[in-house]
PDB file of C-alpha atoms and ligand atoms in Angstrom:
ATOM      1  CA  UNK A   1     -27.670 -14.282   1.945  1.00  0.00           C
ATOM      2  CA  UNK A   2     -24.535 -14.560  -0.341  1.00  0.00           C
ATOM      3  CA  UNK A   3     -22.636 -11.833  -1.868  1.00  0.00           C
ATOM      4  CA  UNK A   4     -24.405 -11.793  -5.630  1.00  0.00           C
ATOM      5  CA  UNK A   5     -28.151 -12.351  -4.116  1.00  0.00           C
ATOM      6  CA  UNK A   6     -27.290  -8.999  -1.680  1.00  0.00           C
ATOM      7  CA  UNK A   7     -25.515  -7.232  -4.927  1.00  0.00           C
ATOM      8  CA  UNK A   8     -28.533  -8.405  -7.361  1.00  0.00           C
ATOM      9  CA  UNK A   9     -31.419  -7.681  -4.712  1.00  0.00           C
ATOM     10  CA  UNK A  10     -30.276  -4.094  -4.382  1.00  0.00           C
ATOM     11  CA  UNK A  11     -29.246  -3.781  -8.010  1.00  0.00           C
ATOM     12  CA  UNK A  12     -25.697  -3.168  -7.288  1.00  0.00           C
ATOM     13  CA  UNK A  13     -23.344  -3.254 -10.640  1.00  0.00           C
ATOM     14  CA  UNK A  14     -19.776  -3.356  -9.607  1.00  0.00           C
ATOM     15  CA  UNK A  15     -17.901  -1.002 -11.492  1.00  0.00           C
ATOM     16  CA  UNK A  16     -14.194  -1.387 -13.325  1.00  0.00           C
ATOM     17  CA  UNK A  17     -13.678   2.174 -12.326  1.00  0.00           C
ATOM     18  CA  UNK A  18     -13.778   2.102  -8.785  1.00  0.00           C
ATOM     19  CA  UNK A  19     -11.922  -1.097  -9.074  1.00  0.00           C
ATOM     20  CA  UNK A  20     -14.801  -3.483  -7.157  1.00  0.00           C
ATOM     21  CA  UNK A  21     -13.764  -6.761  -7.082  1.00  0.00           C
ATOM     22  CA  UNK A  22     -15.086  -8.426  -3.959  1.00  0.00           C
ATOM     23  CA  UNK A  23     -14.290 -10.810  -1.572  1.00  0.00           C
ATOM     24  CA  UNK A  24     -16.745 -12.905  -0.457  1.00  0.00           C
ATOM     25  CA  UNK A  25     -15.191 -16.042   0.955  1.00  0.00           C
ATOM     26  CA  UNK A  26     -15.650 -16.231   4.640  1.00  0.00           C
ATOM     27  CA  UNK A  27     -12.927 -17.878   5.279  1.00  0.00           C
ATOM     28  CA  UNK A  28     -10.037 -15.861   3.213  1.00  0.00           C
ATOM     29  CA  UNK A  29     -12.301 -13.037   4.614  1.00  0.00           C
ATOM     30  CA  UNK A  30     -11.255 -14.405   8.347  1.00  0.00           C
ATOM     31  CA  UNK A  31      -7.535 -14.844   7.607  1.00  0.00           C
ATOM     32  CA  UNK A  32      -7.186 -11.293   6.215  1.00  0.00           C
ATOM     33  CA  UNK A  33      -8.470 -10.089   9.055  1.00  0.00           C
ATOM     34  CA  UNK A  34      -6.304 -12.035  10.873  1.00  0.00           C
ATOM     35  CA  UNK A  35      -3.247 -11.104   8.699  1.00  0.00           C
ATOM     36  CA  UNK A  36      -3.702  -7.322   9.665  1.00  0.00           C
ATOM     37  CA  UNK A  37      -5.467  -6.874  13.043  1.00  0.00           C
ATOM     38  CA  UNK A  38      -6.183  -7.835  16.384  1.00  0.00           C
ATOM     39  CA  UNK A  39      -9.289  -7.756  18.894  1.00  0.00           C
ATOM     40  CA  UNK A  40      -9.225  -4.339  20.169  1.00  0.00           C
ATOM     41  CA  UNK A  41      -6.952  -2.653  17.281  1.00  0.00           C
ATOM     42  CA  UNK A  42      -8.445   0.235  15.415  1.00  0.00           C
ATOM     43  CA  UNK A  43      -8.223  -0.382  11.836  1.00  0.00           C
ATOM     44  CA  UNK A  44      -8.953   1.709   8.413  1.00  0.00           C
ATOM     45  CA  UNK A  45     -10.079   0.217   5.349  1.00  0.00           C
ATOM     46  CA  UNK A  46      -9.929   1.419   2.380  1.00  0.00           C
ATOM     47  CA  UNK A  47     -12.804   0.801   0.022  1.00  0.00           C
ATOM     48  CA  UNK A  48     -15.673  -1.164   2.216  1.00  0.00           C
ATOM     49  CA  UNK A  49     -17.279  -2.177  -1.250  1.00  0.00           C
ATOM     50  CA  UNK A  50     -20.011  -4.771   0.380  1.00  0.00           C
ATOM     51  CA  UNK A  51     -18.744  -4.946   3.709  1.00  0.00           C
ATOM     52  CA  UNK A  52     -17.712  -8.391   3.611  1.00  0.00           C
ATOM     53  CA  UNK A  53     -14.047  -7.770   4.867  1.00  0.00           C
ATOM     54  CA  UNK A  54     -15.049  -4.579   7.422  1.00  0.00           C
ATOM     55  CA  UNK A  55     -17.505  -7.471   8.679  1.00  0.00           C
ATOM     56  CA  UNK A  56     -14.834 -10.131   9.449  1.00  0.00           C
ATOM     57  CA  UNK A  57     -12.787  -7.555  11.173  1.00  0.00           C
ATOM     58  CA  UNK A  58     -15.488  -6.495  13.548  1.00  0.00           C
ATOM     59  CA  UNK A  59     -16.376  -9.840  13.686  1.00  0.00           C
ATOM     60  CA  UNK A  60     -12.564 -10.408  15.413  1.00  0.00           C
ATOM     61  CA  UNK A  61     -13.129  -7.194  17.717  1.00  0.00           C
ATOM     62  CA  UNK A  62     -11.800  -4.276  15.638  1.00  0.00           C
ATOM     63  CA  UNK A  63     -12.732  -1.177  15.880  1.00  0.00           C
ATOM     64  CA  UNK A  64     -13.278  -0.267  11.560  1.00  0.00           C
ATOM     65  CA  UNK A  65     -13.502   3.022  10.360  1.00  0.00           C
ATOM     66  CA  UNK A  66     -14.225   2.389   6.401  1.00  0.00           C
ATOM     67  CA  UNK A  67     -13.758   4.333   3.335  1.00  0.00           C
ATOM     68  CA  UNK A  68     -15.856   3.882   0.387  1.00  0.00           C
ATOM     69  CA  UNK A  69     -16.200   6.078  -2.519  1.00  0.00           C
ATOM     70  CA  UNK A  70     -19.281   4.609  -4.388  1.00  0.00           C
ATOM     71  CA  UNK A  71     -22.398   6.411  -2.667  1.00  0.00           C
ATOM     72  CA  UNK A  72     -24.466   3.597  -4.678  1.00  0.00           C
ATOM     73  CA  UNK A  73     -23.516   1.438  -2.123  1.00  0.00           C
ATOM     74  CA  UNK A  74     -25.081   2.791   0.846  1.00  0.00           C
ATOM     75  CA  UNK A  75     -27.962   0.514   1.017  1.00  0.00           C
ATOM     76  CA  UNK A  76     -26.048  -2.748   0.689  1.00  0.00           C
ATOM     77  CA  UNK A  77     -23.342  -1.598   3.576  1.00  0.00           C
ATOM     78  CA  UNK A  78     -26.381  -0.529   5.883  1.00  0.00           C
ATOM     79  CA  UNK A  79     -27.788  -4.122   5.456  1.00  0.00           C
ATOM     80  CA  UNK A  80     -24.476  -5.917   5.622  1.00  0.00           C
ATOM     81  CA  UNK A  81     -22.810  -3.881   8.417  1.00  0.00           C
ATOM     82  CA  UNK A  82     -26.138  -4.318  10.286  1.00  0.00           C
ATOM     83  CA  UNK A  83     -25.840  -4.560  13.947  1.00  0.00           C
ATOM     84  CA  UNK A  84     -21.641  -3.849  14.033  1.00  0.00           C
ATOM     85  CA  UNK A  85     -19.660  -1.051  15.095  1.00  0.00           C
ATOM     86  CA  UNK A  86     -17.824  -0.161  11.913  1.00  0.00           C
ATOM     87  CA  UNK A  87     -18.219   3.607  10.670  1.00  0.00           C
ATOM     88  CA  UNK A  88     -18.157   4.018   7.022  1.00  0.00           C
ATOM     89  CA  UNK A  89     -17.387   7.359   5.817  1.00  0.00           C
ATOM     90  CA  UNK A  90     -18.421   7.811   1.692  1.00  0.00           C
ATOM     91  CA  UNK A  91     -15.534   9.871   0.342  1.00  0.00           C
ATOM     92  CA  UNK A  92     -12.313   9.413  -1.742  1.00  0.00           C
ATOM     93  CA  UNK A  93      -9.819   8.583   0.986  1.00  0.00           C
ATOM     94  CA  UNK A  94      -7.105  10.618  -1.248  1.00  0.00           C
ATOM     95  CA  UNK A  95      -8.773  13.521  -0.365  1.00  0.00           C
ATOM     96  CA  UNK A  96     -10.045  13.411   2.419  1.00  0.00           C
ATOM     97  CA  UNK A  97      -8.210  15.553   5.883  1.00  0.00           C
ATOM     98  CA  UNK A  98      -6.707  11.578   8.294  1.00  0.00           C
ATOM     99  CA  UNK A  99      -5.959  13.667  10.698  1.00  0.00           C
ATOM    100  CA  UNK A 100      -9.691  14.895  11.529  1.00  0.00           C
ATOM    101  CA  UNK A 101     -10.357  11.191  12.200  1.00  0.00           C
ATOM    102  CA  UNK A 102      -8.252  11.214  15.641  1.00  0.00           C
ATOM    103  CA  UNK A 103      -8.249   7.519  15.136  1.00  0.00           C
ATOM    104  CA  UNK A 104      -4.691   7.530  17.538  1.00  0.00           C
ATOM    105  CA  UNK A 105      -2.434   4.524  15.849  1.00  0.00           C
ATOM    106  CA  UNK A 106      -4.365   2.201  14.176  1.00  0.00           C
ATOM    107  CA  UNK A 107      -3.933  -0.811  11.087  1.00  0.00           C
ATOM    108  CA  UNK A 108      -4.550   0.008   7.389  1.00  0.00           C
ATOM    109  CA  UNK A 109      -6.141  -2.811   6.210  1.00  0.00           C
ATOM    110  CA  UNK A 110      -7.725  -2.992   2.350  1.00  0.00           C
ATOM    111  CA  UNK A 111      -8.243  -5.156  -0.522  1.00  0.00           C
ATOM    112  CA  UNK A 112      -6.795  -2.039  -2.455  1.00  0.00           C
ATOM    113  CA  UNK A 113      -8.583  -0.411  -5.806  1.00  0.00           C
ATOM    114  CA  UNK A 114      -5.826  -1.716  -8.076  1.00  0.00           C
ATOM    115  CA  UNK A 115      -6.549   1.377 -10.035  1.00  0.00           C
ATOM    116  CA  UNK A 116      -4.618   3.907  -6.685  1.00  0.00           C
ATOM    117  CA  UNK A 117      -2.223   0.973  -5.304  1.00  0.00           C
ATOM    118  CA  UNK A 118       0.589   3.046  -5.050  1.00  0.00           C
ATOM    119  CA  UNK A 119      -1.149   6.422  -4.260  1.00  0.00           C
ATOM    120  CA  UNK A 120      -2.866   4.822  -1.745  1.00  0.00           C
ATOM    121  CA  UNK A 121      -0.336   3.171  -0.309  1.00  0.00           C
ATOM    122  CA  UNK A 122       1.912   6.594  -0.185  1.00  0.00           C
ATOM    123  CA  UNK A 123      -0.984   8.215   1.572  1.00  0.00           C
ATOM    124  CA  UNK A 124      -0.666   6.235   4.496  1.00  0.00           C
ATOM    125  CA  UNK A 125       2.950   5.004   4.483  1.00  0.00           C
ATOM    126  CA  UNK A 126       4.449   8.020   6.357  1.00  0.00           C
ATOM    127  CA  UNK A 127       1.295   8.828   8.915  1.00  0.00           C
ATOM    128  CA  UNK A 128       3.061   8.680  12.319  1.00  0.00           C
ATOM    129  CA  UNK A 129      -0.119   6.962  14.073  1.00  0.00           C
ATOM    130  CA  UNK A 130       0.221   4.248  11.220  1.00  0.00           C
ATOM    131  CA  UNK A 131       0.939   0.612  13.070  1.00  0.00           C
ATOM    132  CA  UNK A 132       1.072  -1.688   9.864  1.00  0.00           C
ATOM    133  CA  UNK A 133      -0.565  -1.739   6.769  1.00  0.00           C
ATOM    134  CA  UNK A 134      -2.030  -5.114   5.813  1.00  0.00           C
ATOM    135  CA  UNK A 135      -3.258  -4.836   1.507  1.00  0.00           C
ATOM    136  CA  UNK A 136      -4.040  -7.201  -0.662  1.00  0.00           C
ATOM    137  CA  UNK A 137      -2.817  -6.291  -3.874  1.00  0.00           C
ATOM    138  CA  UNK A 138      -1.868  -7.560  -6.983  1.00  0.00           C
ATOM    139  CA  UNK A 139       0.591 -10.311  -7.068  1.00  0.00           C
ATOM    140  CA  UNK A 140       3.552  -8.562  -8.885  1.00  0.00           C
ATOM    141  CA  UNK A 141       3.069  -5.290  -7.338  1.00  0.00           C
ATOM    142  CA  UNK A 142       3.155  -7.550  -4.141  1.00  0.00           C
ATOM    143  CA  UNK A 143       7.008  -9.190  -5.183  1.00  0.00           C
ATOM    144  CA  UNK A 144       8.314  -5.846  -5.784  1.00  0.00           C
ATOM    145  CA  UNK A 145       7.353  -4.151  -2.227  1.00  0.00           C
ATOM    146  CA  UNK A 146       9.136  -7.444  -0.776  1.00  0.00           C
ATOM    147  CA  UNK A 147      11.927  -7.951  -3.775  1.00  0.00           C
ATOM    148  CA  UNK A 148      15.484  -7.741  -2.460  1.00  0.00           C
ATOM    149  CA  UNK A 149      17.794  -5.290  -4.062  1.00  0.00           C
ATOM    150  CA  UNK A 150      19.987  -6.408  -6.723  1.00  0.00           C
ATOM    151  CA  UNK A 151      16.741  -8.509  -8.120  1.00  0.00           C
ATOM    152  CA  UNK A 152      14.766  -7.646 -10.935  1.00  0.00           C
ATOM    153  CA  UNK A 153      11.724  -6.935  -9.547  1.00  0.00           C
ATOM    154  CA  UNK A 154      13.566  -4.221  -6.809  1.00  0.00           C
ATOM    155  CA  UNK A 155      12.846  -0.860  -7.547  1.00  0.00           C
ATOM    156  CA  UNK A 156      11.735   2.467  -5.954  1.00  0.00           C
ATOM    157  CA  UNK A 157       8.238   0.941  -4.618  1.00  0.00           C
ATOM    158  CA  UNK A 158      10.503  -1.800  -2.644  1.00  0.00           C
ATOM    159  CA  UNK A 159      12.964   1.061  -1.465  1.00  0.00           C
ATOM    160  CA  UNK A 160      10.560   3.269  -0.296  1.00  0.00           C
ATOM    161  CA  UNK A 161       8.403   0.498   1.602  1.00  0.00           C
ATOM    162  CA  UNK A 162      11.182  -1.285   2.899  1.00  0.00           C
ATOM    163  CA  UNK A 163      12.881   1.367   5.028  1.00  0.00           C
ATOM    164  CA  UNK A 164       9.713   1.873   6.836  1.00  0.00           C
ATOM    165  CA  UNK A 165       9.545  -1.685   7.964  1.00  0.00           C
ATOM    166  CA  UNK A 166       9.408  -4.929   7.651  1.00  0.00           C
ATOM    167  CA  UNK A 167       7.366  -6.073   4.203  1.00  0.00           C
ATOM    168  CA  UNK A 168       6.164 -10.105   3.699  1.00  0.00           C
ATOM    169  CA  UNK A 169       3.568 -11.413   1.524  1.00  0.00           C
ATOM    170  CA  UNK A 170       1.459 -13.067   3.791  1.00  0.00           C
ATOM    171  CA  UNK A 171      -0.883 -14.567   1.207  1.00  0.00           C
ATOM    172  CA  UNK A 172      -1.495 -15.280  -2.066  1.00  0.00           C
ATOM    173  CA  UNK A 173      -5.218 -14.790  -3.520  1.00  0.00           C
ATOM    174  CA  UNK A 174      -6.037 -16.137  -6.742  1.00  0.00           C
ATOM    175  CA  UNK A 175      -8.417 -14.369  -9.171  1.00  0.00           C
ATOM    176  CA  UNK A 176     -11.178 -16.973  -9.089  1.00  0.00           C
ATOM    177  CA  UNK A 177     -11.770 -16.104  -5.316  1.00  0.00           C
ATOM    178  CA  UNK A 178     -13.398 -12.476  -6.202  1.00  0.00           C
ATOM    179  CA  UNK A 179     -16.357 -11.138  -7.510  1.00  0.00           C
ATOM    180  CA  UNK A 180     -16.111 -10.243 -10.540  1.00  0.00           C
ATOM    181  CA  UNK A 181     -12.878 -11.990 -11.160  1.00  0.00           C
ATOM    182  CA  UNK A 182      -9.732  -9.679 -11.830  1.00  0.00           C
ATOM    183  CA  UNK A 183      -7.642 -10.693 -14.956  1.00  0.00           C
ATOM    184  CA  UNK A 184      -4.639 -10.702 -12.627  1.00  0.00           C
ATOM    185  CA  UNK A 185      -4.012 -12.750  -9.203  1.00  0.00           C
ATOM    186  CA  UNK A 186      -3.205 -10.957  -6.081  1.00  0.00           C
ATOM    187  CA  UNK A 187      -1.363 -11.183  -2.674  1.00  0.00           C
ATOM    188  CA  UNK A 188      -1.807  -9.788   0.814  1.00  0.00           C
ATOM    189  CA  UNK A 189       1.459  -7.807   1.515  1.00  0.00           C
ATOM    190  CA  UNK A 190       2.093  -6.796   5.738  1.00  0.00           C
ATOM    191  CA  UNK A 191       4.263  -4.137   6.270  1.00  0.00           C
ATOM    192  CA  UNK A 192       5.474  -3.527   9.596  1.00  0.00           C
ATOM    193  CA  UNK A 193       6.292  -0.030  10.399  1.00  0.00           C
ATOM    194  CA  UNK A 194      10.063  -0.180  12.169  1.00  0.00           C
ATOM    195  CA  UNK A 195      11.508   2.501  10.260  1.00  0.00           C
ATOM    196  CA  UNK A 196      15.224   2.297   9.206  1.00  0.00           C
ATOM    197  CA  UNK A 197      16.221   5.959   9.662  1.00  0.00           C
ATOM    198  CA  UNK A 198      15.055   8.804  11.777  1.00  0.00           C
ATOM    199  CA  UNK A 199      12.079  10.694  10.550  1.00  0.00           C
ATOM    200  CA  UNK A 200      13.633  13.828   9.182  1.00  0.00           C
ATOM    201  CA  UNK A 201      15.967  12.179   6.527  1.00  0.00           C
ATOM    202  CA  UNK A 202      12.922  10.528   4.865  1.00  0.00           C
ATOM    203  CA  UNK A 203      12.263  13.358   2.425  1.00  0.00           C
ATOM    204  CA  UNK A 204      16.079  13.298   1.432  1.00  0.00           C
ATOM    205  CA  UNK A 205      15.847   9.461   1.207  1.00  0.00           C
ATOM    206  CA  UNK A 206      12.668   9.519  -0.674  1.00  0.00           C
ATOM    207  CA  UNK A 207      14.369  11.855  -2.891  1.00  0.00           C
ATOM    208  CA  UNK A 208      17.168  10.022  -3.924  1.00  0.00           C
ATOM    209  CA  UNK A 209      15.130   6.861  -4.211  1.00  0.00           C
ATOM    210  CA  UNK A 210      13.661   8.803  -6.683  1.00  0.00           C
ATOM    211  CA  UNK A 211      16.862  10.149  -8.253  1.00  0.00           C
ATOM    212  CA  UNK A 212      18.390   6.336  -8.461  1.00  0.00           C
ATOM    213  CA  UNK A 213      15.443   5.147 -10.326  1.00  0.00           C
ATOM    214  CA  UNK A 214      14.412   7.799 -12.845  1.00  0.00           C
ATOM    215  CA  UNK A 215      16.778   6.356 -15.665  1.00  0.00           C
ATOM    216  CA  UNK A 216      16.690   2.681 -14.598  1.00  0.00           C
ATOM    217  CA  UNK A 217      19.638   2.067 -17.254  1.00  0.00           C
ATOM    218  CA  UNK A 218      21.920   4.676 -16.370  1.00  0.00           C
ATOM    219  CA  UNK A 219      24.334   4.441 -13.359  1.00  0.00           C
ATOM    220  CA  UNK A 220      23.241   5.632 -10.122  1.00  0.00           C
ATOM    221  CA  UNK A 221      26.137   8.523 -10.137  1.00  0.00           C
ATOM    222  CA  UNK A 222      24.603   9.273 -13.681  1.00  0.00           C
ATOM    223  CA  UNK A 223      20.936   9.677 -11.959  1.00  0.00           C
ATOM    224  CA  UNK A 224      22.090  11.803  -9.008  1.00  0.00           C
ATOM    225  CA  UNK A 225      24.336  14.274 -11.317  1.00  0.00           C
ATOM    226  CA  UNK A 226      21.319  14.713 -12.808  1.00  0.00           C
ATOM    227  CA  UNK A 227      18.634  15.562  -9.847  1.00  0.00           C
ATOM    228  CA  UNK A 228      21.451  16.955  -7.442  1.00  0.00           C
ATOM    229  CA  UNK A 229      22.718  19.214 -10.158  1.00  0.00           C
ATOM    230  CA  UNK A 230      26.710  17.424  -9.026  1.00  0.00           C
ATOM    231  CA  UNK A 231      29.873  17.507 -10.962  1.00  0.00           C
ATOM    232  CA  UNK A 232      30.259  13.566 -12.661  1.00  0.00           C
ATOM    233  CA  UNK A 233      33.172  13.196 -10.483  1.00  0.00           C
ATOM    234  CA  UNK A 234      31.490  14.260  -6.920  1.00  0.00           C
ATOM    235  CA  UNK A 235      28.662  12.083  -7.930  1.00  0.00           C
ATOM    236  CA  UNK A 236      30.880   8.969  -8.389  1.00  0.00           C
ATOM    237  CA  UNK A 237      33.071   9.775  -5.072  1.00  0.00           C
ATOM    238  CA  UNK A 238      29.662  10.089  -3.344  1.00  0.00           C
ATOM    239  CA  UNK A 239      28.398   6.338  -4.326  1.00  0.00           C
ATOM    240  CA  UNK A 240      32.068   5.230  -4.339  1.00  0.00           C
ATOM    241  CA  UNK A 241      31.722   6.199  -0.503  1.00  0.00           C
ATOM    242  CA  UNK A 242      28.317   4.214   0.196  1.00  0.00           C
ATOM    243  CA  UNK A 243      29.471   0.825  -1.807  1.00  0.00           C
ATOM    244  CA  UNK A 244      32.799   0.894  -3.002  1.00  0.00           C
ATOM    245  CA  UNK A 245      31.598   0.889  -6.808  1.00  0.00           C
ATOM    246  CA  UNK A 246      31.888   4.356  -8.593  1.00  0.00           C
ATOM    247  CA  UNK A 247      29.451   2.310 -11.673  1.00  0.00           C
ATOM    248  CA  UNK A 248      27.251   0.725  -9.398  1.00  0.00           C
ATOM    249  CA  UNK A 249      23.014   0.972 -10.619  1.00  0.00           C
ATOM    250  CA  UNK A 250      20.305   2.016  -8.212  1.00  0.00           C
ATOM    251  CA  UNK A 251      18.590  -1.277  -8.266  1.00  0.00           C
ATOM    252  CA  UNK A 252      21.673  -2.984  -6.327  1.00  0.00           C
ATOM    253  CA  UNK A 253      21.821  -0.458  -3.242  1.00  0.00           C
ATOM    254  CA  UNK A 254      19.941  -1.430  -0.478  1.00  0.00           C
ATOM    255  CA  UNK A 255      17.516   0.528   1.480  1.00  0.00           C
ATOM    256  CA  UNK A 256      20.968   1.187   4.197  1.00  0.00           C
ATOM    257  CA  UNK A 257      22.480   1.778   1.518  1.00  0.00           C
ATOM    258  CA  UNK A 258      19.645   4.505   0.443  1.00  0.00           C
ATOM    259  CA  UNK A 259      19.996   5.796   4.245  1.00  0.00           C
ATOM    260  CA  UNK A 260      24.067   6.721   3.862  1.00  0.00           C
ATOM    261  CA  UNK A 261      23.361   8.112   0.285  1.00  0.00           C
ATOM    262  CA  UNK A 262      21.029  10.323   1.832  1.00  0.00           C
ATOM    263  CA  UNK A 263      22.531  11.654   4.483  1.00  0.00           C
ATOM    264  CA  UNK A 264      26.003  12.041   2.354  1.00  0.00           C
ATOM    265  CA  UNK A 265      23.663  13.978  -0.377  1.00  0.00           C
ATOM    266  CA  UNK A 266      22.337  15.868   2.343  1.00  0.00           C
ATOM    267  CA  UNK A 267      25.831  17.209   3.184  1.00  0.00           C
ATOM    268  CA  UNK A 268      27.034  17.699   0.121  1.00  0.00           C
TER     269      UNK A 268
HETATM  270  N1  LIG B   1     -13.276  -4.437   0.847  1.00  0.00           N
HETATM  271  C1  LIG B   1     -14.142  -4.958  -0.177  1.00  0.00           C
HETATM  272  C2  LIG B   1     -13.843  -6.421  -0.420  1.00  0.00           C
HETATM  273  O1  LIG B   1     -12.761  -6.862  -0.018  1.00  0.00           O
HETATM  274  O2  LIG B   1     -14.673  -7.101  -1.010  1.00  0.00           O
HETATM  275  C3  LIG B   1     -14.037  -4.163  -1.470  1.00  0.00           C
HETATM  276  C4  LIG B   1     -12.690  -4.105  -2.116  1.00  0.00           C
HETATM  277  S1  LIG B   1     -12.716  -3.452  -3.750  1.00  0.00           S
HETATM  278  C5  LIG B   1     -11.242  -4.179  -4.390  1.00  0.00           C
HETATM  279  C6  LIG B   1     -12.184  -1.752  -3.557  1.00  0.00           C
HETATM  280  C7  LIG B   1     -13.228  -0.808  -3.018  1.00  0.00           C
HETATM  281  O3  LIG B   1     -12.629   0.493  -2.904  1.00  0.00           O
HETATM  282  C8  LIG B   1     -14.449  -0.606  -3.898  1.00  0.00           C
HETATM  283  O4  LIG B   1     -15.616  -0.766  -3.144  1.00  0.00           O
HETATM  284  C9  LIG B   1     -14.336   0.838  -4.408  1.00  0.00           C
HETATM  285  O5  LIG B   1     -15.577   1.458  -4.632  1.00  0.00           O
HETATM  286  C10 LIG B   1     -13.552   1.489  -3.287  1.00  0.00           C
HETATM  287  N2  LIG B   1     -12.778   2.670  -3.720  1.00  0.00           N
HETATM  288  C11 LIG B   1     -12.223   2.892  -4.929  1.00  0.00           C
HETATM  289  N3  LIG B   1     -11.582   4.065  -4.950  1.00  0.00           N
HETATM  290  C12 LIG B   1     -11.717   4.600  -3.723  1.00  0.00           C
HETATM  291  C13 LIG B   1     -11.290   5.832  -3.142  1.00  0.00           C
HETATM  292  N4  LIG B   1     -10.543   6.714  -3.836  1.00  0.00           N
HETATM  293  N5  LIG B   1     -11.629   6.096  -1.854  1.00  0.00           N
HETATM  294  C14 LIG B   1     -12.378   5.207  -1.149  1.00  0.00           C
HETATM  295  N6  LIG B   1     -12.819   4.031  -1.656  1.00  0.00           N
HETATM  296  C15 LIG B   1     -12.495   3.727  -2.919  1.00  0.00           C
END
């Protein structure tokens, strides 16, 4: 049975809220899976919706452990997800405990709620067990994770994912391939976690990510005399260190770049 006869025989409205726009093509469905996982991995999904992409990944040999937050859609996951292995568990995965999974490392892969990208993303972006996270998500939120700095599209999302890893867009989705269609096309972004910099310094480099980017027209020294509480002048002898350029914007230092700001910040 297709995708709308299973929606319309169980009376299934998708709704904006949750963000349910389904995939239903078998074979995109196969290649996602194939973008994030492996036979044998152990992957979490975020938002099951009808099962069609938890499917192709236990199809391939995965072991899925599913979010979903609609309740409603209980009856059509027990019918699609007949017969596999994957566990769905019906809460918000924002709030719910990932460590009382003891899932050991294992591969985010979601077509995301465009509604909690980023929060999403951020929940599971730091998780020590986390292997790679493979999401489809909207094209242009997909060209900033992977924009270079100095570009226009670089900015604190890019920073932050790209010292964890390495980021590609592996695939580009257009809108007509969901159900119902989105008004915007999308992309399947894989990060692979190799971070840059040792573990503790990530809350001082998230931090002056943060800093650089809060005033996107200001200079960076500008930014950081304002979040570090710093004198003008140390400010400017502290990116003057890092890049040679006392004027120099956030958007044109590099996620190294981040790392030796940090750690100079740190010492300050
Ligand atoms: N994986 C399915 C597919 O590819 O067809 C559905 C993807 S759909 C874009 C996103 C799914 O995430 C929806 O089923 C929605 O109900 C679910 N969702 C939305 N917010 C959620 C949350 N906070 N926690 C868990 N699931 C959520």
């Amino acid at each position: 049975m297709n995708l709308k006869d299973t929606l319309r025989k169980h009376g299934f409205a998708c709704s904006k809220r949750y963000g349910q726009n389904f995939l239903s093509d078998p074979q995109l469905l196969r290649a996602i899976a194939c973008d994030g996982a492996c036979a044998q991995d152990t992957v979490i999904e975020v938002g099951a919706g009808a099962g069609t992409l938890t499917r192709a990944l236990c199809d391939m040999g995965a072991n899925v452990i599913a979010f979903e937050i609609d309740e409603r859609l209980r009856p059509v996951l027990a019918e699609t997800l007949a017969g596999t292995s994957a566990r769905v568990i019906y809460a918000d995965v924002m709030e719910y405990e990932l460590s009382s999974l003891a899932a050991g490392k294992y591969r985010l892969v979601a077509n995301l709620p465009y509604y909690i990208t980023t929060p999403v993303i951020f929940r599971f972006l730091y998780d020590p067990n986390l292997l790679s996270m493979t999401v489809m998500v909207q094209k242009e939120v997909a060209q900033r994770i992977c924009a270079a700095a100095g570009t226009a599209a670089y900015g604190a999302l890019s920073a932050q994912m790209q010292v964890m890893g390495n980021v590609k867009i592996v695939r580009e989705v257009p809108r007509n391939m969901f159900l119902p269609a989105p008004d915007v096309d999308s992309a399947v972004v894989r990060l692979d976690i190799a971070p840059l910099c040792r573990s503790t310094l990530l809350p001082s480099y998230r931090k002056a990510v943060a800093a650089a980017f809060a005033m996107r027209r200001k200079t960076l020294a500008n930014n950081l005399t304002a979040a570090y509480s710093l004198s003008k002048a140390k400010a400017e002898e502290i990116v003057q260190a890092v890049c040679g350029n006392r004027s120099a914007r956030g958007e044109t230092f590099s996620p190294e770049q981040f790392i030796a700001l940090a750690e100079l910040l740190d010492g300050k």
